Amino acid sequence: MTDLFARLAIDPSRESMAEGATLLRGFALPREGPILTGIRSVVVEAPFRHMVTPGGYTMSVAMTNCGNVGWVTDRSGYRYDRLDPETGKPWPALPSSFLGLAIAAAQEAGYPNFRPDACLINRYTPGARLSLHQDKDECDFSNPIVSVSLGLPATFQFGGLNRNHAIRKYALHHGDVAVWGGPCRLFYHGVAELKDGEHQTLGRMRINLTFRRAL
Ligand code: MD6
Ligand code: FE
């Protein structure tokens, strides 16, 4: 029973969200230590900051990046940039633990050729939310996105190709990894307001890593 078909049918840690989107429950847990070390090393070089949307709103989610390019927003728009606008320096490199996790998760979900060049790190404190959006600033939508949830649980909102499509909700817990591509690569999605709580290792926060092939 080792073929993909059999695992799709029986593995309770694997959930299909849509064709092309798979939730791998707890997939990051065996790599938790090196991943947390990687986050700390990135944040020393490129601290979390609250970016401003093109419409002039300050985001409730604090962000930073690592990789060849980082996702940024300011009054002039959304884009990927080689330099951190706060420090003027290149973003820190992807830690090897990040790269290993992203490639393994993509492979597990049926995307064996995924090689990310960017990782956006999102930090939510209670009350923070991410409104419904599409990820469409990348060059090639044939690559999936790998999204890792750490810390406090969050409600992920998953819609469709249209903003007014019905929303399905998924609870994302510490260690869960969503791999998302193919026909749903451009689906609208968001994160509901983070509920207060205390996570055993991360305290009062949720951290999300989203790996992309941006260039
Ligand atoms: C978050 N995630 O979970 C925000 N985008 O904090 C995203 O916006 C996202 O999880 C594309 C694919 C997967 C994601
Ligand atoms: Fe997104």
Short mmCIF file of C-alpha atoms and ligand atoms in Angstrom, two decimals:
data_model
loop_
_atom_site.label_atom_id
_atom_site.label_comp_id
_atom_site.label_asym_id
_atom_site.label_seq_id
_atom_site.Cartn_x
_atom_site.Cartn_y
_atom_site.Cartn_z
CA MET A 1 0.00 0.00 0.00
CA THR A 2 2.75 2.48 -0.81
CA ASP A 3 1.40 4.00 -4.01
CA LEU A 4 0.03 7.53 -4.00
CA PHE A 5 -3.51 6.28 -4.64
CA ALA A 6 -3.54 4.16 -1.52
CA ARG A 7 -2.14 6.95 0.66
CA LEU A 8 -4.69 9.43 -0.65
CA ALA A 9 -7.42 7.08 0.46
CA ILE A 10 -6.19 6.05 3.90
CA ASP A 11 -3.79 8.62 5.36
CA PRO A 12 -5.69 10.68 7.99
CA SER A 13 -2.91 13.31 8.08
CA ARG A 14 -3.61 14.20 4.45
CA GLU A 15 -6.67 16.24 3.49
CA SER A 16 -7.63 17.44 0.04
CA MET A 17 -8.89 21.05 0.06
CA ALA A 18 -9.49 21.13 -3.70
CA GLU A 19 -7.95 19.60 -6.79
CA GLY A 20 -4.30 20.66 -6.50
CA ALA A 21 -4.49 21.74 -2.84
CA THR A 22 -3.44 19.35 -0.08
CA LEU A 23 -3.27 19.85 3.67
CA LEU A 24 -0.48 17.83 5.32
CA ARG A 25 -1.38 17.79 9.00
CA GLY A 26 1.65 17.96 11.31
CA PHE A 27 4.11 17.63 8.44
CA ALA A 28 6.50 20.25 9.88
CA LEU A 29 6.56 18.81 13.43
CA PRO A 30 9.62 16.56 12.99
CA ARG A 31 11.57 19.64 11.74
CA GLU A 32 10.22 22.10 14.31
CA GLY A 33 13.52 22.84 16.10
CA PRO A 34 15.59 23.77 13.00
CA ILE A 35 12.65 25.75 11.56
CA LEU A 36 12.33 27.88 14.72
CA THR A 37 16.11 28.41 14.72
CA GLY A 38 15.86 29.52 11.08
CA ILE A 39 13.10 32.03 11.87
CA ARG A 40 15.17 33.54 14.70
CA SER A 41 18.22 33.90 12.43
CA VAL A 42 16.21 35.60 9.66
CA VAL A 43 14.49 38.01 12.05
CA VAL A 44 17.83 39.22 13.47
CA GLU A 45 18.84 40.40 9.95
CA ALA A 46 15.39 41.43 8.71
CA PRO A 47 13.03 42.33 11.59
CA PHE A 48 9.24 41.97 11.37
CA ARG A 49 7.52 45.15 10.23
CA HIS A 50 3.96 46.27 9.47
CA MET A 51 3.85 47.17 5.78
CA VAL A 52 1.45 49.64 4.18
CA THR A 53 -0.96 48.62 1.41
CA PRO A 54 -1.23 50.63 -1.83
CA GLY A 55 -4.52 51.97 -0.40
CA GLY A 56 -2.72 53.38 2.63
CA TYR A 57 -3.71 50.84 5.30
CA THR A 58 -1.12 49.50 7.72
CA MET A 59 -1.35 45.70 7.79
CA SER A 60 -2.23 44.04 11.11
CA VAL A 61 0.05 41.13 10.18
CA ALA A 62 3.78 41.86 10.63
CA MET A 63 6.01 40.51 7.86
CA THR A 64 9.55 39.80 6.82
CA ASN A 65 11.20 37.67 4.10
CA CYS A 66 14.12 35.47 3.24
CA GLY A 67 15.33 34.17 -0.11
CA ASN A 68 16.56 35.75 -3.35
CA VAL A 69 13.59 38.11 -3.32
CA GLY A 70 11.01 39.21 -0.76
CA TRP A 71 7.36 40.25 -1.09
CA VAL A 72 6.80 43.89 -0.19
CA THR A 73 3.97 46.39 -0.29
CA ASP A 74 3.97 50.17 0.03
CA ARG A 75 2.00 53.10 -1.41
CA SER A 76 3.37 52.31 -4.88
CA GLY A 77 2.07 48.71 -4.96
CA TYR A 78 2.85 45.04 -4.31
CA ARG A 79 6.03 43.49 -5.71
CA TYR A 80 9.00 41.20 -5.13
CA ASP A 81 12.23 43.03 -4.33
CA ARG A 82 15.83 41.79 -3.94
CA LEU A 83 16.44 44.34 -1.19
CA ASP A 84 14.77 44.82 2.18
CA PRO A 85 13.47 48.41 2.01
CA GLU A 86 14.00 48.81 5.78
CA THR A 87 17.72 47.92 5.77
CA GLY A 88 18.66 48.49 2.12
CA LYS A 89 20.37 45.08 2.21
CA PRO A 90 19.49 41.84 0.38
CA TRP A 91 17.04 39.62 2.26
CA PRO A 92 18.69 36.84 4.33
CA ALA A 93 19.20 33.56 2.44
CA LEU A 94 16.65 30.76 2.83
CA PRO A 95 17.84 28.65 5.79
CA SER A 96 18.58 25.06 4.70
CA SER A 97 15.89 23.81 7.12
CA PHE A 98 13.29 25.98 5.30
CA LEU A 99 14.35 24.75 1.88
CA GLY A 100 14.33 21.11 2.97
CA LEU A 101 10.85 21.37 4.48
CA ALA A 102 9.34 23.20 1.49
CA ILE A 103 10.76 20.77 -1.06
CA ALA A 104 9.71 17.71 0.96
CA ALA A 105 6.15 19.01 1.46
CA ALA A 106 5.76 19.90 -2.22
CA GLN A 107 7.02 16.46 -3.22
CA GLU A 108 4.60 14.79 -0.79
CA ALA A 109 1.72 16.73 -2.38
CA GLY A 110 2.67 15.81 -5.94
CA TYR A 111 4.89 18.75 -6.96
CA PRO A 112 8.37 17.13 -7.17
CA ASN A 113 10.01 19.99 -9.11
CA PHE A 114 9.23 22.86 -6.72
CA ARG A 115 12.33 24.96 -5.90
CA PRO A 116 11.30 28.07 -3.92
CA ASP A 117 13.31 31.29 -4.22
CA ALA A 118 11.26 33.34 -1.74
CA CYS A 119 9.73 32.86 1.70
CA LEU A 120 7.34 35.39 3.20
CA ILE A 121 7.15 35.15 7.00
CA ASN A 122 3.88 36.40 8.52
CA ARG A 123 3.47 37.07 12.24
CA TYR A 124 -0.06 37.28 13.69
CA THR A 125 -0.82 38.47 17.20
CA PRO A 126 -4.40 38.20 18.59
CA GLY A 127 -6.74 40.35 16.49
CA ALA A 128 -4.54 40.31 13.37
CA ARG A 129 -6.12 39.09 10.14
CA LEU A 130 -5.40 38.83 6.43
CA SER A 131 -8.26 39.85 4.20
CA LEU A 132 -9.32 37.85 1.16
CA HIS A 133 -6.71 38.01 -1.62
CA GLN A 134 -5.12 36.16 -4.53
CA ASP A 135 -1.37 35.45 -4.69
CA LYS A 136 -0.61 36.77 -8.15
CA ASP A 137 2.65 38.71 -7.93
CA GLU A 138 4.71 35.66 -8.95
CA CYS A 139 5.97 35.13 -12.52
CA ASP A 140 4.82 31.58 -13.18
CA PHE A 141 1.58 30.21 -11.73
CA SER A 142 2.54 26.63 -12.65
CA ASN A 143 4.52 26.53 -9.38
CA PRO A 144 2.63 25.74 -6.19
CA ILE A 145 2.84 27.62 -2.88
CA VAL A 146 3.87 25.82 0.28
CA SER A 147 2.41 27.32 3.46
CA VAL A 148 3.57 26.32 6.96
CA SER A 149 1.56 27.17 10.09
CA LEU A 150 3.23 27.54 13.50
CA GLY A 151 1.99 28.63 16.91
CA LEU A 152 -1.62 29.58 17.69
CA PRO A 153 -4.31 27.99 15.51
CA ALA A 154 -6.00 30.07 12.81
CA THR A 155 -9.05 29.80 10.60
CA PHE A 156 -8.01 29.72 6.96
CA GLN A 157 -10.65 30.96 4.52
CA PHE A 158 -10.57 29.28 1.14
CA GLY A 159 -12.75 30.51 -1.73
CA GLY A 160 -12.52 30.22 -5.50
CA LEU A 161 -11.41 32.11 -8.59
CA ASN A 162 -13.97 34.83 -7.91
CA ARG A 163 -14.02 37.11 -4.87
CA ASN A 164 -17.69 36.30 -4.22
CA HIS A 165 -17.25 32.50 -4.36
CA ALA A 166 -18.45 30.59 -1.28
CA ILE A 167 -15.79 30.32 1.44
CA ARG A 168 -14.75 27.08 3.11
CA LYS A 169 -12.91 27.22 6.42
CA TYR A 170 -10.01 25.14 7.66
CA ALA A 171 -8.45 25.21 11.12
CA LEU A 172 -4.66 25.35 10.72
CA HIS A 173 -2.60 24.14 13.67
CA HIS A 174 1.05 24.20 14.68
CA GLY A 175 3.01 22.10 12.20
CA ASP A 176 0.37 21.89 9.47
CA VAL A 177 1.56 22.44 5.89
CA ALA A 178 -0.74 23.39 3.00
CA VAL A 179 0.52 22.84 -0.55
CA TRP A 180 -1.48 24.68 -3.09
CA GLY A 181 -1.21 24.86 -6.84
CA GLY A 182 -2.62 23.65 -10.14
CA PRO A 183 -6.26 24.62 -10.76
CA CYS A 184 -6.59 26.47 -7.42
CA ARG A 185 -3.32 28.41 -7.56
CA LEU A 186 -5.23 31.68 -7.99
CA PHE A 187 -8.09 30.99 -5.58
CA TYR A 188 -9.06 33.76 -3.17
CA HIS A 189 -8.09 33.07 0.44
CA GLY A 190 -7.56 34.81 3.77
CA VAL A 191 -7.04 34.33 7.48
CA ALA A 192 -9.76 35.21 10.03
CA GLU A 193 -8.97 37.41 13.02
CA LEU A 194 -6.58 35.48 15.27
CA LYS A 195 -8.17 34.42 18.55
CA ASP A 196 -6.28 35.04 21.77
CA GLY A 197 -4.46 32.11 23.31
CA GLU A 198 -1.11 30.90 24.50
CA HIS A 199 0.90 28.44 22.43
CA GLN A 200 3.30 26.13 24.26
CA THR A 201 6.37 27.14 22.25
CA LEU A 202 5.44 30.39 20.46
CA GLY A 203 3.29 32.11 23.10
CA ARG A 204 0.63 34.58 21.95
CA MET A 205 1.32 34.41 18.23
CA ARG A 206 0.95 32.56 14.98
CA ILE A 207 3.73 32.44 12.41
CA ASN A 208 3.13 31.42 8.80
CA LEU A 209 5.84 30.71 6.24
CA THR A 210 4.75 30.89 2.60
CA PHE A 211 7.26 29.57 0.08
CA ARG A 212 7.00 30.69 -3.53
CA ARG A 213 8.87 30.55 -6.77
CA ALA A 214 8.64 34.27 -7.47
CA LEU A 215 11.08 34.74 -10.39
C1 MD6 B 1 -1.32 32.73 6.23
N1 MD6 B 1 -1.33 32.56 3.88
O1 MD6 B 1 -1.65 31.55 6.31
C2 MD6 B 1 -1.43 33.46 4.94
N2 MD6 B 1 -1.33 32.24 0.34
O2 MD6 B 1 -0.92 33.38 7.20
C3 MD6 B 1 -1.53 32.89 2.60
O3 MD6 B 1 -1.84 34.00 2.25
C4 MD6 B 1 -1.38 31.84 1.59
O4 MD6 B 1 -1.34 30.08 3.18
C5 MD6 B 1 -1.22 31.34 -0.65
C6 MD6 B 1 -1.13 29.99 -0.38
C7 MD6 B 1 -1.17 29.56 0.89
C8 MD6 B 1 -1.30 30.48 1.92
FE FE B 2 -1.88 34.31 0.15
#
